[in-house]
Amino acid sequence: MASVTAATNLPLSQYREIDRADWARLSAGLDQPLSETEIVGIRGIGDRLSMDEVREVYLPLSRLLSLYASSIRRLGAATSAFLQEEDSTTPFVVGVAGSVAVGKSTIARLLRELMSRWPDTPRVELVTTDGFLYSNAELERRGLMGRKGFPESYDRRALISFLTEVKSGAAEVRAPFYSHIRYDIVPDANVVVRRPDVVIVEGLNVLQPPPAPNDVAVSDLFDFSIYVDADPKHIERWYTDRFLALREGAFSNPSSYFNVFAHLTDEEAVTTALGYWNDINMPNLVENVMPTKHRATLVLRKGADHAVESVQLRKV
């Protein structure tokens, strides 16, 4: 049984804080379904995702999410029975938020694989909000190219419409596809979601409050939300390290939008990365992303080595 102490950086009355050792004990008796090869395939650039980390942190989390999804499904069936209508339970939607380079994409991919191994949630889809960025041409037209990733650079209405259709039980819903090589939306390409058991939605700003009091927030359409947290100085280093790794990898692709950075020296690459961090990503983190942490159901707090140090879970 995990011991619980008062949360120090979130409202005391809303969250229970569980340290890494106590959270890891929750994995006792749970089989590790992923091989080391599979974990390497899931791991993002710069992430240090190990077998131990998967077993001790993400396996218990995937089980908790599966339990929540099963409970919501039972409640939906009971409600339908009470109303004397056909069961119309819809997909369980999980939001994953956090800074650029904090590892949220890796966590979302990992949870997709782990949740699909549980018998109650075999069909899991992952959608990233990158697909709901305005196209580069539209961002240029609006004068927002230098604020790509900020809330105003997303087609919020399209994202709300997509999630509304998912939560309404539509047989098939399509989301735009974003290419990280082209750094842009790909015309006529889509991610198709066909009533899975779970939809994971990953993105910087998915926990943003609505722009106006009567508007719907993206998070209003979530059944569970996760915020991936870390000290901004750690994230800055991870961002810079990732930029250097991409310079040797994806940036070297002639088709890459960032191919112009492929031949930078180490010193030039660090300076360029820190410029992007200080001018765009850090301000976005401080102004828009970090303030949404308290809206999450669960917060994963990472240390300097990318490993999760504690878990903060909202009380039910």
mmCIF file of C-alpha atoms in Angstrom:
data_model
loop_
_atom_site.group_PDB
_atom_site.id
_atom_site.type_symbol
_atom_site.label_atom_id
_atom_site.label_comp_id
_atom_site.label_asym_id
_atom_site.label_seq_id
_atom_site.Cartn_x
_atom_site.Cartn_y
_atom_site.Cartn_z
ATOM 1 C CA MET A 1 0.000 0.000 0.000
ATOM 2 C CA ALA A 2 1.538 3.333 -1.061
ATOM 3 C CA SER A 3 2.104 5.864 1.692
ATOM 4 C CA VAL A 4 0.741 9.328 1.042
ATOM 5 C CA THR A 5 2.144 12.667 2.128
ATOM 6 C CA ALA A 6 0.912 16.206 1.643
ATOM 7 C CA ALA A 7 1.643 17.725 -1.757
ATOM 8 C CA THR A 8 4.058 20.640 -1.502
ATOM 9 C CA ASN A 9 3.461 22.463 -4.766
ATOM 10 C CA LEU A 10 -0.186 21.729 -5.511
ATOM 11 C CA PRO A 11 -3.342 22.451 -3.495
ATOM 12 C CA LEU A 12 -3.222 20.313 -0.356
ATOM 13 C CA SER A 13 -6.895 19.429 -0.461
ATOM 14 C CA GLN A 14 -6.911 18.187 -4.056
ATOM 15 C CA TYR A 15 -3.847 15.966 -4.483
ATOM 16 C CA ARG A 16 -2.098 13.090 -2.805
ATOM 17 C CA GLU A 17 1.647 12.873 -3.421
ATOM 18 C CA ILE A 18 3.282 9.465 -3.796
ATOM 19 C CA ASP A 19 7.049 9.216 -3.963
ATOM 20 C CA ARG A 20 8.839 7.054 -6.519
ATOM 21 C CA ALA A 21 9.570 4.165 -4.150
ATOM 22 C CA ASP A 22 5.977 3.887 -2.951
ATOM 23 C CA TRP A 23 4.577 4.238 -6.461
ATOM 24 C CA ALA A 24 6.964 1.529 -7.703
ATOM 25 C CA ARG A 25 5.538 -0.898 -5.140
ATOM 26 C CA LEU A 26 2.223 -0.706 -7.003
ATOM 27 C CA SER A 27 3.840 -2.686 -9.844
ATOM 28 C CA ALA A 28 4.150 -5.783 -7.655
ATOM 29 C CA GLY A 29 2.394 -8.668 -9.345
ATOM 30 C CA LEU A 30 2.062 -6.858 -12.686
ATOM 31 C CA ASP A 31 3.772 -8.480 -15.659
ATOM 32 C CA GLN A 32 6.048 -6.306 -17.808
ATOM 33 C CA PRO A 33 4.502 -6.694 -21.289
ATOM 34 C CA LEU A 34 7.154 -4.843 -23.303
ATOM 35 C CA SER A 35 10.552 -6.096 -24.399
ATOM 36 C CA GLU A 36 13.678 -3.960 -24.275
ATOM 37 C CA THR A 37 13.604 -3.745 -28.078
ATOM 38 C CA GLU A 38 10.055 -2.383 -27.975
ATOM 39 C CA ILE A 39 11.025 0.179 -25.342
ATOM 40 C CA VAL A 40 13.977 1.367 -27.437
ATOM 41 C CA GLY A 41 11.557 1.847 -30.351
ATOM 42 C CA ILE A 42 9.242 3.963 -28.187
ATOM 43 C CA ARG A 43 11.980 6.071 -26.600
ATOM 44 C CA GLY A 44 12.282 9.622 -27.908
ATOM 45 C CA ILE A 45 15.527 11.438 -28.684
ATOM 46 C CA GLY A 46 17.203 12.362 -25.407
ATOM 47 C CA ASP A 47 14.887 10.273 -23.231
ATOM 48 C CA ARG A 48 16.464 7.728 -20.895
ATOM 49 C CA LEU A 49 13.540 5.361 -20.717
ATOM 50 C CA SER A 50 14.685 2.113 -19.098
ATOM 51 C CA MET A 51 13.047 -1.217 -18.357
ATOM 52 C CA ASP A 52 13.016 -0.266 -14.664
ATOM 53 C CA GLU A 53 11.320 3.055 -15.379
ATOM 54 C CA VAL A 54 8.643 1.348 -17.458
ATOM 55 C CA ARG A 55 8.010 -1.293 -14.818
ATOM 56 C CA GLU A 56 8.094 0.988 -11.772
ATOM 57 C CA VAL A 57 6.321 4.091 -13.108
ATOM 58 C CA TYR A 58 4.398 3.550 -16.310
ATOM 59 C CA LEU A 59 3.104 0.026 -15.808
ATOM 60 C CA PRO A 60 1.203 1.028 -12.622
ATOM 61 C CA LEU A 61 0.013 4.195 -14.384
ATOM 62 C CA SER A 62 -1.312 2.203 -17.331
ATOM 63 C CA ARG A 63 -3.159 -0.072 -14.920
ATOM 64 C CA LEU A 64 -4.683 2.910 -13.135
ATOM 65 C CA LEU A 65 -5.829 4.355 -16.467
ATOM 66 C CA SER A 66 -7.315 1.005 -17.460
ATOM 67 C CA LEU A 67 -9.240 0.897 -14.164
ATOM 68 C CA TYR A 68 -10.550 4.423 -14.742
ATOM 69 C CA ALA A 69 -11.591 3.512 -18.299
ATOM 70 C CA SER A 70 -13.395 0.379 -17.082
ATOM 71 C CA SER A 71 -15.180 2.346 -14.368
ATOM 72 C CA ILE A 72 -16.332 5.005 -16.840
ATOM 73 C CA ARG A 73 -17.561 2.286 -19.197
ATOM 74 C CA ARG A 74 -19.555 0.608 -16.406
ATOM 75 C CA LEU A 75 -21.025 3.950 -15.369
ATOM 76 C CA GLY A 76 -22.016 4.633 -18.976
ATOM 77 C CA ALA A 77 -23.684 1.227 -19.285
ATOM 78 C CA ALA A 78 -25.511 1.713 -15.976
ATOM 79 C CA THR A 79 -26.707 5.162 -17.065
ATOM 80 C CA SER A 80 -27.985 3.767 -20.372
ATOM 81 C CA ALA A 81 -29.795 0.975 -18.527
ATOM 82 C CA PHE A 82 -31.363 3.494 -16.155
ATOM 83 C CA LEU A 83 -32.556 5.578 -19.111
ATOM 84 C CA GLN A 84 -33.814 2.401 -20.808
ATOM 85 C CA GLU A 85 -31.790 3.033 -23.924
ATOM 86 C CA GLU A 86 -29.075 1.231 -25.853
ATOM 87 C CA ASP A 87 -25.605 1.454 -24.314
ATOM 88 C CA SER A 88 -23.772 4.316 -26.057
ATOM 89 C CA THR A 89 -20.507 4.373 -24.086
ATOM 90 C CA THR A 90 -17.853 6.368 -25.938
ATOM 91 C CA PRO A 91 -14.028 6.249 -25.959
ATOM 92 C CA PHE A 92 -12.103 7.080 -22.784
ATOM 93 C CA VAL A 93 -10.000 10.171 -23.556
ATOM 94 C CA VAL A 94 -6.642 10.832 -21.864
ATOM 95 C CA GLY A 95 -4.809 14.151 -22.220
ATOM 96 C CA VAL A 96 -1.005 14.389 -21.859
ATOM 97 C CA ALA A 97 0.437 17.899 -21.405
ATOM 98 C CA GLY A 98 3.834 19.428 -20.659
ATOM 99 C CA SER A 99 6.712 21.420 -22.085
ATOM 100 C CA VAL A 100 8.603 20.895 -25.292
ATOM 101 C CA ALA A 101 11.390 18.314 -24.657
ATOM 102 C CA VAL A 102 9.958 17.125 -21.328
ATOM 103 C CA GLY A 103 9.224 13.665 -22.757
ATOM 104 C CA LYS A 104 5.445 13.797 -23.090
ATOM 105 C CA SER A 105 5.456 12.297 -26.602
ATOM 106 C CA THR A 106 7.429 9.285 -25.383
ATOM 107 C CA ILE A 107 5.058 8.892 -22.426
ATOM 108 C CA ALA A 108 2.020 9.071 -24.709
ATOM 109 C CA ARG A 109 3.460 6.412 -27.048
ATOM 110 C CA LEU A 110 4.401 4.223 -24.098
ATOM 111 C CA LEU A 111 0.952 4.470 -22.512
ATOM 112 C CA ARG A 112 -0.628 3.570 -25.854
ATOM 113 C CA GLU A 113 1.380 0.358 -25.940
ATOM 114 C CA LEU A 114 0.890 -0.503 -22.261
ATOM 115 C CA MET A 115 -2.840 0.229 -22.135
ATOM 116 C CA SER A 116 -3.449 -1.875 -25.237
ATOM 117 C CA ARG A 117 -2.075 -4.879 -23.296
ATOM 118 C CA TRP A 118 -4.822 -4.663 -20.651
ATOM 119 C CA PRO A 119 -7.916 -6.767 -21.493
ATOM 120 C CA ASP A 120 -10.367 -3.897 -20.877
ATOM 121 C CA THR A 121 -8.619 -1.464 -23.259
ATOM 122 C CA PRO A 122 -7.204 -3.386 -26.248
ATOM 123 C CA ARG A 123 -7.803 -0.655 -28.840
ATOM 124 C CA VAL A 124 -5.871 2.547 -28.118
ATOM 125 C CA GLU A 125 -5.273 5.448 -30.516
ATOM 126 C CA LEU A 126 -2.835 8.351 -30.143
ATOM 127 C CA VAL A 127 -3.459 11.805 -31.587
ATOM 128 C CA THR A 128 -1.053 14.735 -31.201
ATOM 129 C CA THR A 129 -2.238 18.337 -31.270
ATOM 130 C CA ASP A 130 0.547 19.163 -33.758
ATOM 131 C CA GLY A 131 -1.998 18.210 -36.411
ATOM 132 C CA PHE A 132 -4.191 21.077 -35.261
ATOM 133 C CA LEU A 133 -1.524 23.736 -35.708
ATOM 134 C CA TYR A 134 -2.380 26.180 -38.434
ATOM 135 C CA SER A 135 -0.388 25.547 -41.611
ATOM 136 C CA ASN A 136 2.851 27.492 -41.997
ATOM 137 C CA ALA A 137 1.215 29.564 -44.734
ATOM 138 C CA GLU A 138 -1.637 30.500 -42.392
ATOM 139 C CA LEU A 139 0.762 31.228 -39.535
ATOM 140 C CA GLU A 140 2.736 33.515 -41.843
ATOM 141 C CA ARG A 141 -0.478 35.250 -42.911
ATOM 142 C CA ARG A 142 -1.425 35.845 -39.267
ATOM 143 C CA GLY A 143 2.085 36.928 -38.261
ATOM 144 C CA LEU A 144 2.371 33.966 -35.860
ATOM 145 C CA MET A 145 5.257 31.953 -37.318
ATOM 146 C CA GLY A 146 7.500 33.103 -34.460
ATOM 147 C CA ARG A 147 4.877 31.944 -31.946
ATOM 148 C CA LYS A 148 4.368 28.431 -33.273
ATOM 149 C CA GLY A 149 3.349 26.287 -30.299
ATOM 150 C CA PHE A 150 1.657 29.149 -28.441
ATOM 151 C CA PRO A 151 -2.113 28.691 -27.915
ATOM 152 C CA GLU A 152 -3.040 31.120 -30.694
ATOM 153 C CA SER A 153 -1.105 29.046 -33.280
ATOM 154 C CA TYR A 154 -3.596 26.166 -33.024
ATOM 155 C CA ASP A 155 -6.950 25.751 -34.720
ATOM 156 C CA ARG A 156 -8.698 25.323 -31.398
ATOM 157 C CA ARG A 157 -12.158 25.038 -32.952
ATOM 158 C CA ALA A 158 -11.042 22.137 -35.148
ATOM 159 C CA LEU A 159 -9.541 20.342 -32.128
ATOM 160 C CA ILE A 160 -12.726 20.856 -30.086
ATOM 161 C CA SER A 161 -14.802 19.618 -33.024
ATOM 162 C CA PHE A 162 -12.614 16.522 -33.383
ATOM 163 C CA LEU A 163 -12.847 15.611 -29.689
ATOM 164 C CA THR A 164 -16.575 16.347 -29.594
ATOM 165 C CA GLU A 165 -17.104 13.848 -32.400
ATOM 166 C CA VAL A 166 -14.929 11.286 -30.580
ATOM 167 C CA LYS A 167 -16.868 11.746 -27.345
ATOM 168 C CA SER A 168 -20.166 11.637 -29.227
ATOM 169 C CA GLY A 169 -19.360 8.130 -30.428
ATOM 170 C CA ALA A 170 -18.893 8.884 -34.141
ATOM 171 C CA ALA A 171 -17.970 5.783 -36.119
ATOM 172 C CA GLU A 172 -14.988 7.501 -37.752
ATOM 173 C CA VAL A 173 -13.247 10.792 -36.969
ATOM 174 C CA ARG A 174 -10.318 12.290 -38.886
ATOM 175 C CA ALA A 175 -7.558 14.567 -37.593
ATOM 176 C CA PRO A 176 -5.001 16.454 -39.735
ATOM 177 C CA PHE A 177 -1.522 14.959 -40.029
ATOM 178 C CA TYR A 178 1.599 16.941 -39.117
ATOM 179 C CA SER A 179 5.061 16.163 -40.500
ATOM 180 C CA HIS A 180 8.007 16.977 -38.244
ATOM 181 C CA ILE A 181 10.295 16.656 -41.268
ATOM 182 C CA ARG A 182 8.337 19.277 -43.215
ATOM 183 C CA TYR A 183 7.496 21.202 -40.016
ATOM 184 C CA ASP A 184 4.017 21.650 -41.431
ATOM 185 C CA ILE A 185 0.587 20.139 -41.944
ATOM 186 C CA VAL A 186 0.465 17.624 -44.808
ATOM 187 C CA PRO A 187 -2.475 18.449 -47.117
ATOM 188 C CA ASP A 188 -4.979 15.618 -47.635
ATOM 189 C CA ALA A 189 -3.273 13.402 -45.014
ATOM 190 C CA ASN A 190 -5.222 12.316 -41.953
ATOM 191 C CA VAL A 191 -5.083 10.345 -38.722
ATOM 192 C CA VAL A 192 -8.249 8.220 -38.584
ATOM 193 C CA VAL A 193 -9.882 7.246 -35.300
ATOM 194 C CA ARG A 194 -12.572 4.544 -35.420
ATOM 195 C CA ARG A 195 -14.221 4.266 -31.992
ATOM 196 C CA PRO A 196 -11.317 2.774 -30.025
ATOM 197 C CA ASP A 197 -11.510 2.009 -26.331
ATOM 198 C CA VAL A 198 -9.068 4.816 -25.511
ATOM 199 C CA VAL A 199 -7.878 7.954 -27.292
ATOM 200 C CA ILE A 200 -4.687 9.605 -25.974
ATOM 201 C CA VAL A 201 -4.358 13.289 -26.914
ATOM 202 C CA GLU A 202 -0.836 14.680 -26.473
ATOM 203 C CA GLY A 203 0.160 18.324 -26.728
ATOM 204 C CA LEU A 204 1.613 21.428 -25.133
ATOM 205 C CA ASN A 205 -1.590 23.290 -24.445
ATOM 206 C CA VAL A 206 -4.249 20.620 -23.986
ATOM 207 C CA LEU A 207 -4.979 21.763 -20.417
ATOM 208 C CA GLN A 208 -5.493 25.430 -21.345
ATOM 209 C CA PRO A 209 -8.614 27.025 -19.842
ATOM 210 C CA PRO A 210 -11.203 28.219 -22.366
ATOM 211 C CA PRO A 211 -10.512 31.633 -23.942
ATOM 212 C CA ALA A 212 -13.914 32.910 -22.764
ATOM 213 C CA PRO A 213 -16.115 31.810 -19.818
ATOM 214 C CA ASN A 214 -18.814 30.308 -22.043
ATOM 215 C CA ASP A 215 -16.375 28.455 -24.329
ATOM 216 C CA VAL A 216 -15.534 24.762 -24.078
ATOM 217 C CA ALA A 217 -12.009 23.903 -22.943
ATOM 218 C CA VAL A 218 -10.185 21.048 -24.681
ATOM 219 C CA SER A 219 -9.755 19.428 -21.265
ATOM 220 C CA ASP A 220 -13.541 19.435 -20.731
ATOM 221 C CA LEU A 221 -13.559 16.529 -23.176
ATOM 222 C CA PHE A 222 -10.948 14.507 -21.257
ATOM 223 C CA ASP A 223 -11.755 11.723 -18.816
ATOM 224 C CA PHE A 224 -8.238 11.805 -17.338
ATOM 225 C CA SER A 225 -5.305 14.164 -17.801
ATOM 226 C CA ILE A 226 -1.565 13.932 -17.140
ATOM 227 C CA TYR A 227 0.914 16.790 -16.775
ATOM 228 C CA VAL A 228 4.611 15.975 -17.213
ATOM 229 C CA ASP A 229 6.542 18.313 -14.920
ATOM 230 C CA ALA A 230 10.240 19.168 -14.464
ATOM 231 C CA ASP A 231 12.453 22.066 -13.453
ATOM 232 C CA PRO A 232 12.744 24.483 -16.428
ATOM 233 C CA LYS A 233 16.550 24.393 -16.193
ATOM 234 C CA HIS A 234 16.480 20.630 -16.718
ATOM 235 C CA ILE A 235 14.118 21.021 -19.660
ATOM 236 C CA GLU A 236 16.404 23.653 -21.197
ATOM 237 C CA ARG A 237 19.287 21.193 -21.101
ATOM 238 C CA TRP A 238 17.146 18.400 -22.536
ATOM 239 C CA TYR A 239 15.988 20.720 -25.316
ATOM 240 C CA THR A 240 19.566 21.676 -26.192
ATOM 241 C CA ASP A 241 20.748 18.059 -26.100
ATOM 242 C CA ARG A 242 17.858 17.058 -28.358
ATOM 243 C CA PHE A 243 18.687 19.827 -30.832
ATOM 244 C CA LEU A 244 22.271 18.562 -31.029
ATOM 245 C CA ALA A 245 21.044 14.985 -31.567
ATOM 246 C CA LEU A 246 18.602 16.090 -34.277
ATOM 247 C CA ARG A 247 21.397 17.988 -36.045
ATOM 248 C CA GLU A 248 23.134 14.623 -36.532
ATOM 249 C CA GLY A 249 19.912 12.811 -37.429
ATOM 250 C CA ALA A 250 16.644 14.260 -38.741
ATOM 251 C CA PHE A 251 18.119 17.661 -39.650
ATOM 252 C CA SER A 252 20.566 15.972 -42.026
ATOM 253 C CA ASN A 253 17.629 14.827 -44.187
ATOM 254 C CA PRO A 254 17.631 17.095 -47.287
ATOM 255 C CA SER A 255 13.817 17.249 -47.048
ATOM 256 C CA SER A 256 13.909 18.527 -43.473
ATOM 257 C CA TYR A 257 12.724 22.063 -42.793
ATOM 258 C CA PHE A 258 15.705 22.321 -40.414
ATOM 259 C CA ASN A 259 18.323 21.049 -42.867
ATOM 260 C CA VAL A 260 19.964 24.494 -42.704
ATOM 261 C CA PHE A 261 21.128 23.564 -39.186
ATOM 262 C CA ALA A 262 22.759 20.265 -40.166
ATOM 263 C CA HIS A 263 26.224 21.725 -40.655
ATOM 264 C CA LEU A 264 26.408 23.927 -37.577
ATOM 265 C CA THR A 265 29.348 23.446 -35.236
ATOM 266 C CA ASP A 266 28.601 22.292 -31.697
ATOM 267 C CA GLU A 267 28.991 25.836 -30.396
ATOM 268 C CA GLU A 268 26.746 27.268 -33.120
ATOM 269 C CA ALA A 269 24.137 24.559 -32.520
ATOM 270 C CA VAL A 270 24.030 25.248 -28.772
ATOM 271 C CA THR A 271 23.683 28.981 -29.385
ATOM 272 C CA THR A 272 20.880 28.390 -31.900
ATOM 273 C CA ALA A 273 19.043 25.989 -29.603
ATOM 274 C CA LEU A 274 19.273 28.379 -26.645
ATOM 275 C CA GLY A 275 17.966 31.170 -28.873
ATOM 276 C CA TYR A 276 14.858 29.153 -29.720
ATOM 277 C CA TRP A 277 14.483 28.133 -26.089
ATOM 278 C CA ASN A 278 14.796 31.636 -24.626
ATOM 279 C CA ASP A 279 12.764 33.412 -27.317
ATOM 280 C CA ILE A 280 9.932 30.912 -27.857
ATOM 281 C CA ASN A 281 9.800 27.773 -25.767
ATOM 282 C CA MET A 282 10.637 29.142 -22.311
ATOM 283 C CA PRO A 283 8.160 32.056 -22.562
ATOM 284 C CA ASN A 284 5.463 29.656 -23.773
ATOM 285 C CA LEU A 285 6.238 27.285 -20.894
ATOM 286 C CA VAL A 286 6.063 30.039 -18.260
ATOM 287 C CA GLU A 287 3.083 31.932 -19.694
ATOM 288 C CA ASN A 288 0.876 29.123 -20.972
ATOM 289 C CA VAL A 289 1.972 25.589 -20.097
ATOM 290 C CA MET A 290 3.113 25.612 -16.464
ATOM 291 C CA PRO A 291 0.006 27.473 -15.212
ATOM 292 C CA THR A 292 -2.165 24.553 -16.378
ATOM 293 C CA LYS A 293 -0.457 21.972 -14.158
ATOM 294 C CA HIS A 294 -3.097 22.235 -11.438
ATOM 295 C CA ARG A 295 -5.787 21.270 -13.967
ATOM 296 C CA ALA A 296 -4.325 17.765 -14.413
ATOM 297 C CA THR A 297 -5.677 14.605 -12.816
ATOM 298 C CA LEU A 298 -2.129 13.340 -12.319
ATOM 299 C CA VAL A 299 1.303 15.023 -12.360
ATOM 300 C CA LEU A 300 4.516 13.154 -13.117
ATOM 301 C CA ARG A 301 7.470 15.043 -11.628
ATOM 302 C CA LYS A 302 10.792 14.303 -13.340
ATOM 303 C CA GLY A 303 14.302 14.813 -11.993
ATOM 304 C CA ALA A 304 17.462 15.921 -13.795
ATOM 305 C CA ASP A 305 18.044 12.461 -15.283
ATOM 306 C CA HIS A 306 14.559 12.313 -16.909
ATOM 307 C CA ALA A 307 13.413 9.747 -14.321
ATOM 308 C CA VAL A 308 10.112 10.281 -12.511
ATOM 309 C CA GLU A 309 10.694 11.171 -8.849
ATOM 310 C CA SER A 310 7.115 11.494 -7.614
ATOM 311 C CA VAL A 311 3.486 11.209 -8.666
ATOM 312 C CA GLN A 312 0.739 13.596 -7.633
ATOM 313 C CA LEU A 313 -2.779 12.172 -8.045
ATOM 314 C CA ARG A 314 -5.951 14.186 -7.680
ATOM 315 C CA LYS A 315 -8.263 12.810 -5.016
ATOM 316 C CA VAL A 316 -11.494 11.307 -6.314
#
